[in-house]
Coordinates of C-alpha atoms in Angstrom, one line a residue:
M1 CA 16.6 -8.0 18.5
S2 CA 19.8 -10.0 18.3
D3 CA 21.1 -11.6 15.1
A4 CA 19.6 -15.0 16.4
D5 CA 16.2 -13.4 16.3
W6 CA 16.3 -13.0 12.4
I7 CA 16.3 -15.4 9.4
N8 CA 17.1 -15.0 5.8
V9 CA 14.8 -16.6 3.2
T10 CA 14.8 -16.4 -0.6
S11 CA 12.1 -14.5 -2.4
A12 CA 10.8 -17.8 -3.8
Q13 CA 10.6 -19.2 -0.3
A14 CA 8.7 -16.2 1.0
D15 CA 6.3 -16.3 -1.9
A16 CA 5.6 -20.1 -1.5
A17 CA 5.0 -19.6 2.2
A18 CA 2.7 -16.6 1.8
R19 CA 0.7 -18.4 -0.9
A20 CA 0.3 -21.6 1.2
A21 CA -0.9 -19.5 4.2
L22 CA -3.4 -17.6 2.1
I23 CA -4.7 -20.9 0.6
A24 CA -5.0 -22.5 4.0
A25 CA -7.1 -19.5 5.1
G26 CA -9.5 -19.8 2.2
C27 CA -7.9 -18.2 -1.0
D28 CA -8.2 -19.7 -4.3
E29 CA -4.9 -19.9 -6.5
A30 CA -5.6 -16.5 -8.2
H31 CA -6.3 -14.5 -5.0
A32 CA -3.3 -16.3 -3.2
R33 CA -0.9 -15.7 -6.1
A34 CA -1.9 -11.9 -6.3
A35 CA -1.8 -11.2 -2.6
A36 CA 1.5 -13.1 -2.0
A37 CA 3.1 -11.2 -4.9
V38 CA 2.5 -7.7 -3.4
L39 CA 3.6 -8.7 0.0
V40 CA 6.8 -10.4 -1.2
R41 CA 7.5 -7.3 -3.5
A42 CA 7.4 -5.1 -0.4
E43 CA 10.0 -7.4 1.3
Q44 CA 12.2 -7.4 -1.8
D45 CA 12.1 -3.5 -1.6
G46 CA 13.1 -3.3 2.0
C47 CA 9.6 -2.2 3.3
A48 CA 9.1 -4.6 6.2
S49 CA 5.9 -2.8 7.4
H50 CA 4.1 -3.8 4.3
G51 CA 5.6 -7.1 3.7
L52 CA 4.9 -10.5 5.3
F53 CA 4.3 -8.5 8.5
R54 CA 0.7 -7.8 6.8
L55 CA 0.0 -11.4 6.0
P56 CA -1.6 -12.3 9.5
G57 CA -4.0 -9.5 8.9
F58 CA -5.1 -10.8 5.5
V59 CA -5.4 -14.3 7.0
A60 CA -7.5 -13.0 9.9
A61 CA -9.9 -11.3 7.6
L62 CA -10.4 -14.4 5.6
K63 CA -10.6 -16.8 8.6
C64 CA -13.3 -14.6 10.3
G65 CA -15.3 -14.5 7.1
K66 CA -15.0 -10.8 6.7
A67 CA -13.1 -11.1 3.4
S68 CA -13.7 -13.7 0.6
G69 CA -10.7 -15.6 -0.8
D70 CA -12.4 -16.7 -4.0
A71 CA -14.7 -14.0 -5.2
A72 CA -14.0 -13.1 -8.9
P73 CA -13.9 -9.3 -9.5
N74 CA -16.8 -8.0 -11.6
V75 CA -16.0 -5.3 -14.2
T76 CA -18.6 -2.6 -15.1
Y77 CA -18.0 0.3 -17.6
L78 CA -19.4 3.6 -16.3
A79 CA -18.2 6.0 -18.9
P80 CA -15.6 5.9 -21.8
G81 CA -12.7 6.4 -19.3
V82 CA -14.3 5.1 -16.1
V83 CA -14.6 1.4 -15.0
R84 CA -15.8 0.0 -11.7
I85 CA -14.2 -3.1 -10.4
D86 CA -16.2 -4.7 -7.7
G87 CA -14.0 -7.0 -5.7
R88 CA -17.1 -8.5 -4.1
R89 CA -15.4 -8.3 -0.6
G90 CA -12.2 -10.1 -1.7
L91 CA -8.6 -9.1 -1.0
S92 CA -7.6 -6.1 -3.1
P93 CA -4.5 -7.4 -5.0
L94 CA -6.6 -9.5 -7.6
A95 CA -9.1 -6.8 -8.1
T96 CA -6.3 -4.3 -8.6
E97 CA -4.6 -6.5 -11.3
V98 CA -7.9 -6.4 -13.1
A99 CA -8.3 -2.7 -12.8
R100 CA -4.7 -2.1 -14.1
D101 CA -5.4 -4.2 -17.2
E102 CA -8.7 -2.4 -17.9
I103 CA -7.5 1.2 -17.4
A104 CA -4.1 0.7 -19.2
T105 CA -6.1 0.1 -22.4
L106 CA -8.6 2.8 -21.8
A107 CA -5.8 5.3 -21.0
R108 CA -4.0 4.5 -24.3
T109 CA -7.2 5.2 -26.0
N110 CA -8.5 8.1 -24.2
G111 CA -5.4 9.7 -22.7
I112 CA -6.7 9.1 -19.1
A113 CA -8.8 6.6 -17.4
A114 CA -9.9 5.8 -13.8
A115 CA -11.0 2.7 -11.9
A116 CA -13.3 2.6 -8.9
I117 CA -12.1 -0.4 -7.0
T118 CA -14.9 -1.2 -4.7
N119 CA -15.6 -3.7 -1.9
V120 CA -12.1 -4.8 -1.3
H121 CA -9.7 -5.3 1.7
H122 CA -6.6 -3.3 1.0
F123 CA -3.8 -3.9 3.3
S124 CA -0.6 -3.7 1.1
A125 CA 1.9 -1.1 -0.4
L126 CA 0.5 1.2 -3.0
W127 CA 3.7 1.6 -5.1
V128 CA 3.4 -2.1 -5.9
D129 CA -0.1 -1.4 -7.3
I130 CA 0.9 1.2 -9.8
E131 CA 4.5 0.1 -10.6
P132 CA 3.4 -2.1 -13.6
L133 CA 1.6 0.8 -15.1
V134 CA 4.7 3.0 -14.8
D135 CA 6.8 0.2 -16.3
A136 CA 4.4 0.2 -19.3
G137 CA 5.0 3.8 -19.9
L138 CA 1.9 5.2 -18.2
G139 CA 1.5 7.7 -15.3
A140 CA -0.6 6.7 -12.4
L141 CA -2.1 7.8 -9.2
I142 CA -3.8 5.8 -6.5
C143 CA -5.2 6.3 -3.2
T144 CA -7.2 4.5 -0.4
A145 CA -8.8 5.3 3.0
Y146 CA -8.7 3.1 6.1
V147 CA -10.3 3.3 9.5
P148 CA -9.7 6.2 12.0
F149 CA -6.2 6.3 13.4
V150 CA -5.3 9.9 12.5
A151 CA -6.3 13.1 14.4
P152 CA -7.1 16.0 12.0
S153 CA -5.0 19.0 12.4
G154 CA -5.9 20.9 15.6
A155 CA -7.7 17.8 17.0
R156 CA -6.6 15.1 19.4
Q157 CA -9.2 12.5 18.4
K158 CA -8.6 10.1 15.6
F159 CA -10.9 10.5 12.6
F160 CA -8.9 10.0 9.3
G161 CA -7.3 6.9 8.2
T162 CA -3.7 6.8 7.4
N163 CA -5.0 7.5 3.9
A164 CA -2.0 6.6 1.6
L165 CA -1.4 8.2 -1.8
A166 CA 1.1 7.0 -4.5
F167 CA 2.0 8.7 -7.7
G168 CA 4.1 7.4 -10.6
F169 CA 5.6 8.9 -13.7
P170 CA 7.5 7.0 -16.4
T171 CA 11.0 7.8 -17.2
D172 CA 13.8 6.2 -19.2
D173 CA 15.5 4.9 -16.1
G174 CA 12.8 2.9 -14.5
G175 CA 10.2 5.5 -13.5
F176 CA 9.6 7.8 -10.6
I177 CA 7.2 6.6 -7.9
F178 CA 6.4 7.9 -4.4
D179 CA 4.2 6.2 -1.9
Q180 CA 3.2 7.9 1.4
A181 CA 0.7 7.9 4.2
S182 CA -1.1 11.2 5.0
A183 CA 0.0 10.3 8.5
A184 CA 3.4 11.5 9.8
T185 CA 4.5 7.8 10.3
A186 CA 3.0 4.8 8.6
R187 CA 1.0 2.7 11.0
G188 CA 3.0 -0.5 10.2
E189 CA 6.2 1.4 11.1
L190 CA 4.7 2.2 14.6
Q191 CA 3.6 -1.4 15.0
I192 CA 7.0 -2.7 14.1
A193 CA 8.7 0.0 16.5
A194 CA 6.4 -1.3 19.3
R195 CA 7.2 -4.9 18.6
D196 CA 10.9 -4.1 18.5
G197 CA 11.1 -1.9 21.6
L198 CA 12.0 1.2 19.6
L199 CA 10.8 4.8 20.0
A200 CA 8.5 6.5 17.4
P201 CA 9.8 9.7 15.6
E202 CA 9.2 13.1 17.2
G203 CA 5.6 14.3 16.2
A204 CA 4.3 10.8 15.3
G205 CA 1.2 11.1 17.5
V206 CA -0.4 11.3 20.9
G207 CA -1.3 8.9 23.6
P208 CA -4.9 8.2 24.9
D209 CA -4.4 11.2 27.2
G210 CA -4.0 13.5 24.1
L211 CA -0.4 14.4 25.0
P212 CA 2.5 14.0 22.5
T213 CA 4.5 10.8 23.0
R214 CA 7.2 8.9 21.3
D215 CA 6.0 5.6 22.7
P216 CA 4.6 3.8 19.8
A217 CA 2.3 1.5 21.8
Q218 CA 0.7 4.6 23.3
I219 CA 0.3 6.3 19.9
L220 CA -1.4 3.1 18.6
L221 CA -3.8 3.4 21.5
G222 CA -4.2 7.2 21.0
A223 CA -4.1 9.0 17.6
Q224 CA -1.4 9.5 14.9
S225 CA -0.6 12.8 13.7
P226 CA -0.9 14.1 10.0
F227 CA 2.3 14.9 8.3
G228 CA 2.9 18.6 8.0
G229 CA 0.0 19.6 10.3
H230 CA -2.9 21.1 8.3
K231 CA -1.3 20.2 5.0
G232 CA -1.3 16.5 5.7
S233 CA -4.7 16.9 7.1
S234 CA -5.9 18.3 3.8
I235 CA -4.4 15.4 1.9
A236 CA -6.1 12.9 4.2
L237 CA -9.5 14.7 3.7
M238 CA -8.9 14.6 -0.2
V239 CA -8.4 10.8 0.0
E240 CA -11.6 10.4 2.0
L241 CA -13.4 12.1 -0.8
L242 CA -11.7 10.2 -3.7
A243 CA -11.6 6.9 -2.3
G244 CA -14.7 7.1 -0.3
V245 CA -17.4 9.5 -1.2
L246 CA -16.6 9.7 -4.9
I247 CA -16.9 6.0 -5.6
G248 CA -19.6 5.2 -3.0
Q249 CA -17.3 3.4 -0.6
P250 CA -17.1 4.0 3.3
T251 CA -15.0 6.9 4.5
S252 CA -12.7 6.1 7.4
P253 CA -15.1 6.9 10.2
E254 CA -17.8 4.8 8.4
A255 CA -15.4 1.9 8.0
G256 CA -14.5 2.2 11.6
R257 CA -18.1 1.8 12.8
E258 CA -18.5 -1.2 10.7
E259 CA -15.3 -2.6 12.2
A260 CA -16.3 -1.7 15.7
A261 CA -19.4 -3.8 15.2
R262 CA -17.2 -6.7 14.6
G263 CA -14.9 -6.3 17.5
A264 CA -11.4 -4.9 17.8
L265 CA -10.2 -2.9 14.8
E266 CA -6.8 -4.6 14.9
D267 CA -7.8 -8.1 15.4
T268 CA -9.6 -9.1 12.0
G269 CA -7.3 -7.5 9.4
P270 CA -8.0 -4.6 7.0
P271 CA -11.7 -3.1 6.5
N272 CA -13.9 -3.4 3.5
G273 CA -13.5 -0.1 1.4
G274 CA -12.5 1.3 -1.9
V275 CA -9.4 2.4 -4.0
L276 CA -9.3 5.0 -6.7
L277 CA -6.8 4.2 -9.5
I278 CA -6.1 6.7 -12.4
A279 CA -3.7 6.1 -15.2
F280 CA -2.8 8.5 -17.9
D281 CA -0.7 8.3 -21.2
P282 CA 1.9 11.0 -21.5
Q283 CA 1.8 10.6 -25.3
K284 CA -1.7 12.0 -25.3
F285 CA -1.0 15.3 -23.6
G286 CA 0.4 17.5 -26.3
D287 CA 4.1 16.8 -26.1
S288 CA 4.5 13.4 -27.5
E289 CA 8.0 14.0 -28.9
G290 CA 9.5 15.9 -26.1
W291 CA 8.1 14.8 -22.7
R292 CA 10.7 11.9 -22.1
A293 CA 13.6 14.2 -22.7
H294 CA 12.1 17.0 -20.7
A295 CA 11.5 14.6 -17.8
A296 CA 15.1 13.3 -18.1
S297 CA 16.5 16.8 -18.0
F298 CA 14.3 17.8 -15.0
F299 CA 15.4 14.8 -13.0
A300 CA 19.1 15.3 -13.9
E301 CA 19.0 18.9 -12.7
L302 CA 17.1 17.8 -9.4
R303 CA 19.6 15.1 -8.7
A304 CA 22.5 17.5 -9.2
L305 CA 21.5 19.4 -6.1
P306 CA 23.7 18.3 -3.0
G307 CA 22.0 16.1 -0.7
V308 CA 19.0 15.3 -2.8
R309 CA 17.6 11.8 -2.7
L310 CA 14.4 11.2 -4.8
P311 CA 11.5 9.2 -3.3
G312 CA 11.9 5.6 -4.5
D313 CA 15.9 5.7 -4.7
R314 CA 16.2 3.8 -1.3
R315 CA 13.7 1.3 -2.5
K316 CA 15.6 0.6 -5.8
A317 CA 18.8 0.2 -3.9
E318 CA 17.2 -2.2 -1.4
R319 CA 15.7 -4.2 -4.3
A320 CA 19.2 -4.7 -5.7
R321 CA 20.7 -5.6 -2.4
I322 CA 17.9 -8.0 -1.2
S323 CA 18.0 -9.7 -4.6
R324 CA 21.6 -10.7 -3.7
E325 CA 21.3 -11.3 0.1
G326 CA 17.6 -12.6 0.3
V327 CA 14.7 -11.4 2.4
R328 CA 15.6 -10.8 6.1
L329 CA 12.8 -11.4 8.5
P330 CA 12.2 -11.7 12.3
A331 CA 12.4 -15.5 12.9
A332 CA 9.2 -15.4 15.0
L333 CA 7.3 -13.9 12.0
W334 CA 8.7 -16.6 9.7
R335 CA 7.7 -19.3 12.0
Q336 CA 4.1 -17.8 12.1
V337 CA 3.9 -17.7 8.3
V338 CA 5.2 -21.3 7.9
A339 CA 2.9 -22.5 10.7
A340 CA -0.1 -21.0 8.8
G341 CA 0.2 -23.4 6.0
W342 CA 3.6 -24.0 4.2
K343 CA 5.1 -27.4 4.2
T344 CA 8.8 -26.8 4.0
P345 CA 10.5 -28.9 1.2

């Protein structure tokens, strides 16, 4: 796309437009605020595939009645360190906020705590979900399944979701967080590549004929590949068990069948499903006096290696740049967002 096809907006404008679109689609103020915040944070961190690009999916899920925009999450304590947050088929960001508050307190008491976030529609970045816990000095792990898009290692038929996983550890310089799909390429990145006429990376997936291709549109119709072959496939399987079987939520094949009963998988936004969120307090694991310095020395040694860039380094650099320059969006996407509900001042 040429420069004329892009527009720069402020974070405040992006947030206001996203909130307005969500409210127009049926969200109450709490859900709209929470969902807009995670989408805008992704834009602020330079991750277009999880930013306002995802807003039409949330809006579609609300408008077709699949997702609720005003369901208050329900909290149930299952064990001293385990809580269930029933999102009651709402968008996931508000339920995740509630889950973070609950398990932060439990983790500081028990050392570790887990939240089974159920009956939600998750469609956003996972690092955004755990960053507040890491900022508060806690470690965290989160994962969620999706619908079938990824072929297990050795297969050519999609079965797993893209099944993302994020892990965070607190440090004195802002914390370490990685967020990655178990697929070789995030689905949103393939969708953006298809939109912009770009090629997918080598090994991203296969077309409907089962043959490897770099055409993102064909991969979207066929099946994505797991990262690292059988290793990524094993991670995807683990996520199915943790965010599906363990907490009584649909696995990707089950969610896919539910979505298929409603129509095309891509037309009505994210499926209903579950998220597993775990928090732990490093102060409670036997090295309360030394773990911070130990982490600092470890990361210093790692960063001293030539060519090393830690996960999250690019995101932090993008956040600093975009705070100065503003959010850069495709003009067509911005027009779509504004048309969905925002009345420009």
